């Protein structure tokens, strides 16, 4: 089979293409209707199929004789723990925890928030929610109590599942006080929390609110799988938009299972029994799809790693894990590799381990910059594949079908559109651009299975944010171009979303927080190039008239405010006072221009600028703080 025949079939005959892929899964009642329209006029996949994702991921494999195979390998250098759970053991824990949730009144369609570190119990909780036909919403542990509260308020869960603490490189992060604070802040009240006590920092449980995970598991009756429809939601995952309110991306059960199962063979070339390691976190979409669901749907073994690429204990951590568990595919963010390069540029650590089982290294979360790509290929000798995707899609939009036909890779490109994605590069008027010309990247409808059909309880925001720019197209929010051979080059976001260490963050949200400081009259937050994290948020602030402050002190206060309100993961570490900000005559801040100046890029002064001298002010302030110039490791290659 070739890439071209597979792709063409998916675009010309989407219903037959995806019906065939759906046949590869054990439905309770296979779908008769493959593609239909919902009440909002949105395309939906497998609406009348009946299924349960947890059954497909666990029980089915046990029925097929895989019960004793490892389902999860937990490796935690930060707590010096290793643990393997077979499919049978994992299913039994999941069924029992489903019983715990049911005792708390969780039924089909109810929401459960999961706020946990990278421990196997996080997967148990997710799969238990799926087993009940309920809807999970995982909140990344690096988010603050305020962010957790916002999600509790929007999702209105019956239960929150958490742990007493997470373990970071230099410190123990106590989750329980953050959970308590979030419950205090939220107006959605009277919910129960199940807390996993960890020996590193056990929490004080509150009578009438908290349930101890271990005690509840010991007392619970296992619960069976609850059948759901293909279009019933499996989870809601909040992601950053351009405002302070996160967007609840809603994922269907059916399309998700079909696309993920297909991707494991087609994209990653994985077979049942192979070991897959996505070095991400269950709080992100990569973690949902490729730590939890896809490897298990495909009967593989998944690695759950509680550690970092460096400092736990050294830059050989990735290679040690690959060797110890004979990992076949490693999936990580380029930022992780840049961190490794910084500490072990000669890849001396790589040579210490037997990584012969490792076939392919996949990267995503941000653009794989050519120097990082080239280092990884040269030093590891492995095939390296960049693939582009979003929380909204749940799987790759562009990539390389390693299980069908591996195409040659091109540095800087995430290769070719994946089956089901009809990608077009459009200009501002919605006209298609020729090869080599940069524009906004859109996907012609229908979107393939797994992609969102709405935002949680906010269809209008989904329609306005994604479908309104050009009728018949989904706007990705990314810009880039296609070359003559159809290779796609993603060049960055076209909105105010930035990408920090492979994490998507909203500058708009940070601006709202910074602007609330009593000394600040106006501010802008931009993502500046960073050699490790890709981008680093930096604030530029104008003080209110007549206010005098110690600028260093103000910076510390603003950093603390963002850290408290978003969380440490925001990585907001710079705030500079400027006299003015470049704006258009209509008052719009020229963010792109500021970023270009700060990154030392060439820029054209727009004719609509109101105050040309503001540019030299920005330039000198940046220089004064050592922030100006192309700091990042190789982001400046030329377009072909
Ligand atoms: N719970 C609580 N705090 C967390 C956390 C969690 N789950 N994850 C990160 N944090 C904290 C960190 O401790 C750090 O806090 P600090 O400012 O007090 O040191 C802050 O959030 C920033 O974390 P991080 O971005 O991880 O920075 P780092 O300097 O600790 O590590 C890298 C740098 C490059 C090693 C790291 O960012 C990394 O591994 N990135 C890969 C990201 C990834 O997998 N993305 C998924 C997309 S595929
Ligand atoms: P998230 O929803 O957090 O996964 O972030 C999605 C965004 O990350 C995309 O819209 C892109 O801007 C960026 N992104 C993810 N993967 C890639 C990639 N391989 N190349 C370029 N950008 C990427």
XYZ file of C-alpha atoms and ligand atoms in Angstrom:
711
model
C 0.000 0.000 0.000
C 1.205 3.517 -0.662
C 0.728 6.784 1.176
C -0.991 8.221 -1.880
C -3.578 5.473 -2.287
C -4.366 5.518 1.453
C -4.689 9.293 1.563
C -6.682 9.593 -1.652
C -9.136 6.928 -0.546
C -9.680 8.738 2.762
C -10.500 12.016 1.014
C -12.550 10.658 -1.899
C -14.470 7.996 0.021
C -14.338 8.985 3.676
C -17.297 6.873 4.735
C -16.017 3.604 3.291
C -12.503 4.399 4.462
C -13.480 5.001 8.102
C -16.154 2.278 8.160
C -13.405 -0.188 7.365
C -11.198 1.202 10.152
C -14.142 1.041 12.571
C -14.465 -2.693 11.809
C -11.130 -3.139 13.505
C -12.659 -2.461 16.923
C -14.933 -4.544 19.165
C -18.180 -2.531 19.233
C -21.147 -3.801 21.200
C -23.227 -2.722 18.209
C -21.215 -1.735 15.137
C -22.220 1.612 13.633
C -24.590 1.515 10.653
C -24.462 5.264 10.172
C -20.864 6.243 9.502
C -21.150 9.994 8.919
C -24.171 12.089 9.825
C -25.089 15.635 10.829
C -26.029 16.626 14.354
C -28.544 19.253 15.469
C -25.897 21.965 15.022
C -25.264 20.886 11.428
C -21.853 19.447 12.343
C -20.481 16.210 10.865
C -20.405 13.354 13.363
C -18.873 9.912 13.105
C -20.453 6.616 14.147
C -23.514 8.160 15.814
C -25.476 4.920 16.232
C -22.580 2.630 17.200
C -22.618 1.279 20.757
C -19.401 0.755 22.597
C -17.311 1.389 25.657
C -13.784 2.753 25.257
C -12.482 1.107 28.454
C -13.856 -2.244 27.302
C -12.081 -1.847 23.960
C -8.851 -0.849 25.726
C -8.804 -3.506 28.467
C -11.452 -6.237 28.755
C -11.383 -7.055 25.066
C -7.639 -7.798 25.147
C -8.074 -10.015 28.189
C -10.769 -11.951 26.293
C -8.246 -12.314 23.465
C -5.659 -13.865 25.806
C -3.523 -10.804 26.566
C -4.438 -10.664 30.277
C -0.910 -11.382 31.490
C 0.806 -8.976 29.108
C 2.136 -5.733 30.556
C -0.332 -2.921 29.962
C 1.440 -0.191 31.956
C 5.049 0.198 33.027
C 5.458 2.930 35.621
C 8.955 4.342 35.968
C 9.493 7.130 38.461
C 13.075 8.263 38.944
C 11.860 11.020 41.265
C 10.461 8.490 43.758
C 12.725 5.620 42.727
C 9.736 3.386 41.952
C 9.087 0.931 39.150
C 5.898 -1.049 38.712
C 4.324 -3.142 35.969
C 0.587 -3.750 35.676
C -0.717 -6.477 33.383
C -3.899 -5.979 31.373
C -5.794 -8.090 33.949
C -4.382 -6.155 36.889
C -5.122 -2.818 35.278
C -8.665 -3.850 34.341
C -9.336 -5.069 37.890
C -8.165 -1.769 39.373
C -10.179 0.172 36.823
C -13.349 -1.843 37.512
C -12.909 -1.369 41.250
C -12.292 2.349 40.958
C -15.341 2.593 38.722
C -17.179 1.048 41.688
C -15.752 3.787 43.958
C -17.018 6.473 41.596
C -20.401 4.845 41.239
C -20.757 4.841 45.033
C -20.315 8.594 44.796
C -23.188 8.777 42.342
C -21.234 8.981 39.075
C -23.362 7.750 36.169
C -23.192 7.859 32.385
C -22.635 11.424 31.177
C -21.524 12.799 34.586
C -18.185 14.605 34.784
C -15.196 13.713 36.946
C -12.170 16.005 37.253
C -8.780 14.350 37.600
C -5.949 16.480 39.014
C -3.041 14.111 39.433
C 0.672 13.672 38.881
C 2.128 11.020 36.559
C 1.189 7.925 38.542
C -0.598 4.798 37.262
C -3.630 5.747 39.358
C -4.197 8.680 36.981
C -4.752 6.169 34.160
C -6.884 4.007 36.434
C -9.090 7.007 37.192
C -9.442 8.011 33.529
C -10.319 4.503 32.396
C -12.722 4.035 35.331
C -14.624 7.140 34.280
C -14.745 5.805 30.709
C -15.953 2.446 32.021
C -18.990 4.142 33.566
C -19.747 6.020 30.347
C -18.969 9.214 32.272
C -16.774 12.099 31.086
C -13.347 12.893 32.516
C -11.588 16.178 32.503
C -7.933 15.946 33.437
C -6.273 19.098 34.732
C -2.487 19.259 34.418
C -0.710 19.299 37.792
C 1.330 22.401 36.934
C -1.835 24.522 36.893
C -2.820 26.650 39.863
C -5.875 26.319 42.081
C -7.517 29.170 40.173
C -7.159 27.297 36.862
C -8.511 24.175 38.542
C -11.445 26.171 39.926
C -12.283 27.570 36.475
C -12.428 24.031 35.106
C -14.488 22.741 38.046
C -16.947 25.541 37.469
C -17.266 24.852 33.751
C -17.363 21.054 33.863
C -19.541 20.800 37.006
C -18.111 17.444 38.090
C -19.645 15.108 40.655
C -16.228 14.056 41.932
C -12.637 15.317 41.797
C -9.865 12.702 41.903
C -6.504 13.938 43.127
C -3.340 12.968 44.967
C -1.674 14.366 48.031
C 1.344 15.504 46.032
C 3.407 15.457 42.879
C 7.177 15.138 42.856
C 9.172 17.618 40.813
C 12.949 17.664 40.430
C 13.685 20.100 43.199
C 10.527 20.056 45.264
C 7.410 18.240 46.333
C 4.290 19.922 44.996
C 1.426 19.557 47.443
C -1.731 19.126 45.395
C -4.190 18.872 48.262
C -3.978 22.515 49.448
C -4.453 23.581 45.811
C -7.468 21.328 45.494
C -8.948 22.721 48.727
C -8.386 26.270 47.526
C -9.972 25.462 44.148
C -13.018 23.984 45.851
C -13.244 27.133 47.966
C -12.982 29.419 44.929
C -15.478 27.526 42.802
C -19.192 28.234 42.961
C -19.887 24.629 41.976
C -20.211 23.094 45.450
C -20.925 19.856 47.310
C -18.657 17.573 45.376
C -16.547 14.792 46.825
C -12.835 14.291 46.295
C -10.985 10.997 46.224
C -7.366 11.505 47.293
C -4.453 9.195 46.627
C -2.084 9.475 49.581
C 1.563 9.446 48.542
C 4.285 8.796 51.132
C 6.317 11.834 49.994
C 3.697 14.202 51.477
C 0.478 12.679 52.849
C -2.399 15.133 53.040
C -4.791 16.027 55.807
C -8.163 14.666 54.659
C -11.304 16.629 55.435
C -14.269 14.754 56.915
C -17.318 14.874 54.681
C -15.289 16.028 51.659
C -12.346 13.704 51.098
C -12.239 9.973 50.546
C -8.994 8.032 50.853
C -8.238 6.231 47.576
C -6.900 3.099 49.253
C -9.748 2.699 51.743
C -12.357 3.305 49.052
C -10.761 0.742 46.730
C -10.703 -1.870 49.499
C -14.415 -1.396 50.155
C -15.653 -1.048 46.552
C -17.483 -3.521 44.339
C -16.127 -3.675 40.763
C -18.406 -2.014 38.204
C -19.125 -3.268 34.687
C -18.689 -1.327 31.445
C -21.620 0.914 30.536
C -22.450 1.036 26.794
C -22.427 4.510 25.221
C -23.119 5.893 21.755
C -20.265 6.648 19.375
C -20.963 10.359 19.704
C -21.211 10.402 23.503
C -18.351 12.371 25.050
C -15.395 10.482 26.504
C -13.638 13.518 27.868
C -13.368 17.276 27.962
C -9.841 18.655 27.876
C -9.375 22.355 28.456
C -6.848 24.148 26.290
C -5.693 27.744 26.030
C -7.534 30.087 23.745
C -6.882 33.745 23.153
C -8.808 34.850 26.245
C -8.552 33.959 29.921
C -11.342 31.399 29.629
C -9.983 28.021 28.534
C -11.750 26.084 25.801
C -13.269 22.733 26.724
C -12.418 20.484 23.798
C -15.003 17.699 23.776
C -13.984 14.291 22.451
C -16.404 11.617 21.195
C -15.941 7.980 22.211
C -16.369 6.413 18.773
C -14.331 8.577 16.421
C -11.576 8.809 19.022
C -11.224 5.030 19.358
C -11.292 4.499 15.589
C -8.727 7.188 14.742
C -6.373 6.257 17.573
C -6.438 2.548 16.851
C -5.794 3.254 13.179
C -2.947 5.657 13.972
C -1.047 3.124 16.059
C -0.367 0.916 13.054
C -0.527 3.442 10.235
C 1.544 6.249 11.771
C 3.616 4.595 14.496
C 3.925 1.078 13.031
C 3.034 -0.496 16.380
C 1.736 -4.038 16.799
C 0.135 -5.666 19.856
C 2.785 -6.417 22.470
C 5.141 -3.604 21.367
C 6.226 -0.986 23.909
C 5.236 2.644 23.269
C 6.473 5.585 25.295
C 4.998 9.047 25.067
C 7.160 11.167 27.374
C 4.415 13.661 28.062
C 1.885 14.062 30.886
C -1.681 12.806 31.133
C -2.720 16.441 31.587
C -2.044 17.182 27.914
C -3.686 15.804 24.805
C -0.566 13.817 23.886
C -0.871 12.099 27.245
C -4.574 11.352 26.778
C -4.072 9.892 23.326
C -0.658 8.252 23.471
C 0.040 7.485 27.122
C -3.443 6.163 27.815
C -5.856 5.344 25.032
C -4.059 4.533 21.783
C -1.437 2.098 23.153
C -4.107 0.238 25.116
C -6.628 0.174 22.261
C -3.853 -1.377 20.169
C -2.890 -4.005 22.781
C 0.546 -2.456 23.347
C 2.436 -1.668 26.549
C 2.564 1.983 27.567
C 5.265 3.596 29.699
C 4.198 6.080 32.380
C 7.264 8.136 33.262
C 7.371 10.450 36.267
C 10.545 12.373 35.548
C 12.237 14.773 33.170
C 14.562 14.292 30.200
C 17.391 15.830 32.241
C 18.237 16.059 35.927
C 16.403 12.831 36.840
C 19.226 12.124 37.268
C 20.982 13.097 34.030
C 20.673 13.621 30.282
C 20.673 9.852 29.705
C 17.209 9.421 31.271
C 15.373 8.940 27.952
C 17.893 6.402 26.688
C 17.865 4.519 30.005
C 14.074 4.115 29.871
C 14.179 3.062 26.194
C 16.791 0.439 27.028
C 15.183 -0.863 30.235
C 11.802 -1.530 28.637
C 12.805 -2.143 25.018
C 10.764 0.822 23.850
C 9.966 0.663 20.119
C 8.608 4.173 19.657
C 9.521 7.223 21.706
C 7.264 10.257 21.378
C 8.387 13.531 22.965
C 8.514 17.285 22.466
C 11.493 18.963 20.745
C 12.031 21.031 23.899
C 12.949 17.830 25.740
C 15.647 17.126 23.164
C 16.937 20.697 23.311
C 17.293 20.216 27.072
C 19.263 17.009 26.445
C 21.461 18.688 23.823
C 22.293 21.483 26.243
C 23.605 19.017 28.810
C 25.015 16.313 26.568
C 25.764 17.812 23.170
C 28.015 14.897 22.202
C 25.341 12.360 23.173
C 27.787 10.513 25.414
C 24.861 9.245 27.479
C 23.194 7.748 24.420
C 26.186 5.471 23.857
C 25.829 3.952 27.326
C 22.519 2.216 26.627
C 21.231 -0.557 24.395
C 18.530 1.205 22.422
C 18.412 -1.408 19.668
C 14.646 -1.912 20.112
C 13.987 1.771 19.450
C 12.875 2.243 15.850
C 11.449 5.713 15.588
C 11.445 8.947 17.545
C 8.310 11.044 17.002
C 8.148 14.665 18.025
C 5.213 17.063 18.471
C 3.850 19.837 20.624
C 5.812 22.511 18.778
C 7.735 22.718 15.545
C 10.771 20.475 15.364
C 13.466 22.999 14.475
C 16.003 21.676 11.933
C 19.075 21.806 14.239
C 17.322 19.679 16.853
C 16.089 17.322 14.132
C 19.576 16.983 12.693
C 21.234 16.433 16.064
C 18.759 13.691 16.950
C 19.156 11.893 13.619
C 22.927 12.159 13.666
C 23.519 11.175 17.277
C 20.924 8.413 17.614
C 20.903 7.015 14.084
C 17.129 6.584 14.456
C 14.352 7.697 12.154
C 12.979 10.982 13.474
C 9.465 12.103 12.549
C 7.935 15.491 13.278
C 4.154 15.424 13.375
C 1.770 18.277 13.844
C -1.396 18.171 15.857
C -3.639 19.960 18.287
C -5.760 19.268 21.325
C -8.734 19.811 19.026
C -7.869 16.878 16.745
C -6.477 14.367 19.266
C -4.132 12.840 16.694
C -1.744 13.952 13.992
C -2.941 16.267 11.225
C 0.361 15.927 9.371
C 2.964 13.243 9.782
C 4.522 10.232 8.146
C 2.732 6.902 7.760
C 5.568 4.703 9.048
C 3.315 1.627 9.037
C 2.153 2.137 5.450
C 4.827 3.921 3.474
C 7.604 5.904 5.128
C 8.165 9.009 3.038
C 11.496 10.835 3.065
C 11.502 13.507 5.749
C 12.409 17.156 5.191
C 13.876 19.135 8.092
C 11.403 21.789 9.231
C 8.393 19.981 7.772
C 5.866 17.793 9.562
C 5.702 15.819 6.278
C 2.315 15.115 4.668
C -1.368 15.412 5.563
C -2.622 12.382 7.434
C -5.561 10.395 6.021
C -8.830 12.256 6.464
C -7.248 15.731 6.633
C -7.821 17.788 3.483
C -5.401 20.628 4.176
C -5.473 23.948 2.348
C -3.317 27.044 2.691
C -5.577 30.093 2.473
C -5.042 33.833 2.180
C -6.931 36.417 4.243
C -9.894 36.267 1.805
C -10.089 32.474 1.968
C -8.499 31.824 -1.453
C -6.181 28.889 -1.823
C -2.510 29.814 -2.127
C -0.027 28.149 -4.461
C 2.863 25.954 -3.215
C 5.551 27.859 -1.306
C 3.280 30.729 -0.284
C 2.605 31.191 3.375
C -0.950 31.584 4.661
C -3.305 30.310 7.284
C -3.769 26.566 7.425
C -7.324 25.320 7.155
C -8.857 21.855 6.945
C -11.712 21.282 4.530
C -14.752 19.751 6.230
C -15.597 17.069 7.185
C -12.888 16.658 9.778
C -11.844 13.035 10.276
C -12.882 10.976 13.326
C -11.651 12.114 16.767
C -11.709 15.840 15.947
C -13.942 17.980 18.126
C -17.533 18.703 17.078
C -18.106 21.345 19.718
C -16.648 22.955 22.810
C -18.112 21.818 26.104
C -21.497 23.527 26.456
C -20.418 26.299 24.098
C -21.225 25.523 20.495
C -21.274 29.227 19.596
C -17.634 29.618 20.646
C -16.719 26.554 18.590
C -18.549 27.861 15.525
C -17.197 31.395 15.847
C -13.645 30.384 16.694
C -13.102 27.570 14.238
C -15.709 27.476 11.477
C -16.597 31.075 10.682
C -13.465 32.387 8.934
C -14.082 30.545 5.671
C -17.339 28.576 5.247
C -16.685 24.860 4.805
C -13.281 24.972 6.508
C -11.902 24.440 10.000
C -9.392 27.164 10.913
C -6.412 25.592 12.668
C -4.952 28.828 14.069
C -1.576 27.827 12.638
C 0.170 29.459 9.696
C 2.526 27.886 7.192
C 2.913 26.632 3.663
C 3.009 23.530 1.475
C 5.810 22.828 -0.973
C 5.456 21.446 -4.527
C 5.412 17.884 -3.179
C 2.650 18.610 -0.694
C 4.958 18.664 2.363
C 3.548 20.915 5.070
C 5.678 23.451 6.961
C 4.068 24.839 10.131
C 5.508 28.257 10.903
C 3.618 29.218 14.071
C 0.308 30.397 15.438
C -1.659 33.138 13.751
C -3.356 34.090 17.029
C -2.149 35.094 20.488
C -1.487 31.569 21.626
C 2.145 30.755 22.405
C 3.989 27.519 22.827
C 6.230 27.158 25.883
C 8.104 23.857 26.284
C 5.516 22.172 24.080
C 2.679 23.586 26.187
C 0.057 25.859 24.773
C -0.495 29.052 26.739
C -2.587 32.154 26.254
C -0.810 35.520 26.268
C -4.261 37.112 26.547
C -4.802 35.384 29.875
C -1.401 36.567 31.147
C -2.192 40.112 30.009
C -5.425 40.062 32.010
C -3.438 39.124 35.129
C -0.603 41.636 34.593
C -3.043 44.447 33.794
C -4.723 43.921 37.170
C -1.605 45.151 39.024
C -2.382 48.587 40.524
C 0.742 50.174 38.984
C 0.089 48.942 35.440
C -1.716 51.164 32.942
C -1.283 48.961 29.902
C 0.611 45.826 28.998
C 1.355 43.274 26.345
C 2.679 39.733 26.732
C 4.578 38.185 23.856
C 6.368 34.894 23.355
C 10.068 35.495 22.803
C 12.414 32.897 21.402
C 13.950 30.688 24.051
C 16.795 28.272 23.401
C 15.247 25.401 25.364
C 11.530 26.073 25.667
C 10.960 27.417 22.151
C 9.119 30.456 23.438
C 9.150 32.276 26.769
C 6.358 34.682 27.745
C 7.613 38.207 28.397
C 5.569 41.163 29.565
C 6.038 44.785 28.558
C 4.230 47.205 30.820
C 3.445 50.895 30.842
C 3.061 52.413 34.302
C 0.132 54.561 35.337
C 0.919 58.293 35.304
C 2.587 59.570 38.426
C 3.427 56.125 39.753
C 7.001 55.412 40.728
C 8.083 51.863 41.377
C 11.203 49.816 41.793
C 11.101 48.052 38.435
C 12.791 44.909 39.734
C 10.274 44.664 42.552
C 7.379 45.193 40.152
C 8.734 42.436 37.924
C 8.888 40.058 40.894
C 5.313 40.930 41.843
C 4.027 40.346 38.311
C 5.892 37.031 38.041
C 4.372 35.946 41.351
C 0.867 36.980 40.228
C 1.040 34.958 37.016
C 2.558 31.996 38.834
C -0.189 32.083 41.447
C -3.041 32.515 39.005
C -1.972 30.248 36.148
C 0.681 28.070 37.756
C 4.439 27.468 37.510
C 3.965 25.998 34.051
C 3.301 29.498 32.651
C 7.079 30.129 32.896
C 6.417 33.893 33.011
C 9.839 35.155 34.110
C 10.284 38.628 32.602
C 8.308 41.863 32.859
C 9.888 45.087 31.627
C 8.720 48.651 32.001
C 8.536 50.613 28.725
C 7.456 54.174 28.040
C 5.097 53.333 25.178
C 3.952 50.466 22.992
C 3.811 50.542 19.206
C 0.195 50.730 18.062
C -1.785 51.290 14.928
C -3.680 54.566 14.613
C -6.806 52.703 15.645
C -5.074 51.707 18.903
C -4.246 48.048 18.208
C -0.948 46.955 19.779
C 1.475 45.703 17.102
C 2.426 42.484 18.878
C 4.073 40.789 15.941
C 6.281 43.803 15.395
C 7.333 43.866 19.049
C 8.174 40.172 18.879
C 10.204 40.662 15.712
C 12.172 43.496 17.301
C 12.782 41.489 20.444
C 13.852 38.385 18.517
C 16.231 40.480 16.407
C 14.355 39.663 13.209
C 14.081 41.983 10.231
C 10.798 43.870 10.243
C 8.840 46.269 8.097
C 7.357 49.312 9.830
C 3.646 49.315 8.957
C 2.253 52.491 7.420
C -0.557 52.444 9.994
C 1.826 52.894 12.938
C 0.932 55.717 15.268
C 4.240 56.352 17.042
C 7.384 55.240 15.204
C 9.636 56.250 18.073
C 8.065 53.627 20.312
C 10.059 51.081 18.304
C 13.448 52.376 19.364
C 12.204 52.533 22.955
C 11.295 48.832 22.848
C 14.572 48.006 21.171
C 16.713 49.786 23.756
C 14.738 48.353 26.712
C 15.190 44.836 25.369
C 18.886 45.411 24.780
C 19.305 46.811 28.257
C 17.864 43.609 29.712
C 19.859 41.336 27.428
C 16.659 40.124 25.807
C 17.139 41.247 22.251
C 18.400 38.943 19.532
C 17.819 35.541 18.024
C 18.426 33.588 21.210
C 16.909 30.279 20.200
C 18.888 27.316 18.998
C 18.276 27.345 15.264
C 14.854 28.712 14.502
C 16.150 30.811 11.666
C 16.551 28.453 8.744
C 15.421 29.818 5.405
C 12.357 28.574 3.617
C 13.191 26.440 0.575
N 3.023 19.604 38.680
C 3.472 20.696 39.324
N 4.400 21.544 38.827
C 4.892 21.259 37.622
C 4.471 20.140 36.869
C 3.500 19.295 37.457
N 3.032 18.232 36.826
N 5.157 20.130 35.706
C 5.968 21.200 35.700
N 5.815 21.872 36.856
C 6.541 23.076 37.269
C 8.034 22.811 37.308
O 8.450 22.276 38.549
C 8.596 24.201 37.077
O 8.493 24.907 38.290
P 9.652 25.908 38.801
O 9.438 27.154 38.001
O 9.341 26.072 40.247
O 10.958 25.230 38.548
C 7.590 24.841 36.117
O 6.374 24.096 36.290
C 8.017 24.770 34.670
O 8.155 23.401 34.332
P 8.874 22.854 33.012
O 8.373 23.558 31.808
O 8.733 21.374 33.020
O 10.345 23.348 33.175
P 11.621 22.631 33.717
O 12.684 23.674 33.694
O 11.349 21.923 34.999
O 11.978 21.537 32.600
C 12.075 20.715 30.304
C 12.324 21.907 31.268
C 12.411 21.119 28.897
C 12.942 19.563 30.760
C 10.593 20.339 30.411
O 9.814 21.463 30.075
C 10.164 19.177 29.561
O 10.441 18.033 29.808
N 9.374 19.471 28.539
C 8.708 18.486 27.728
C 7.290 18.922 27.694
C 6.337 17.903 27.171
O 6.478 16.732 27.321
N 5.295 18.431 26.577
C 4.219 17.645 26.125
C 3.907 17.939 24.707
S 4.171 16.524 23.713
P -1.776 21.680 21.817
O -3.207 21.824 21.514
O -1.402 22.087 23.196
O -1.256 20.315 21.451
O -1.014 22.716 20.890
C -1.246 22.691 19.524
C -0.389 23.687 18.870
O 0.981 23.350 19.060
C -0.579 23.700 17.366
O -1.653 24.510 16.981
C 0.752 24.226 16.900
O 0.820 25.621 17.006
C 1.716 23.617 17.875
N 2.271 22.352 17.363
C 2.027 21.113 17.805
N 2.762 20.213 17.128
C 3.487 20.897 16.216
C 4.427 20.543 15.200
N 4.810 19.286 15.017
N 4.922 21.532 14.425
C 4.560 22.819 14.619
N 3.696 23.217 15.563
C 3.159 22.277 16.355
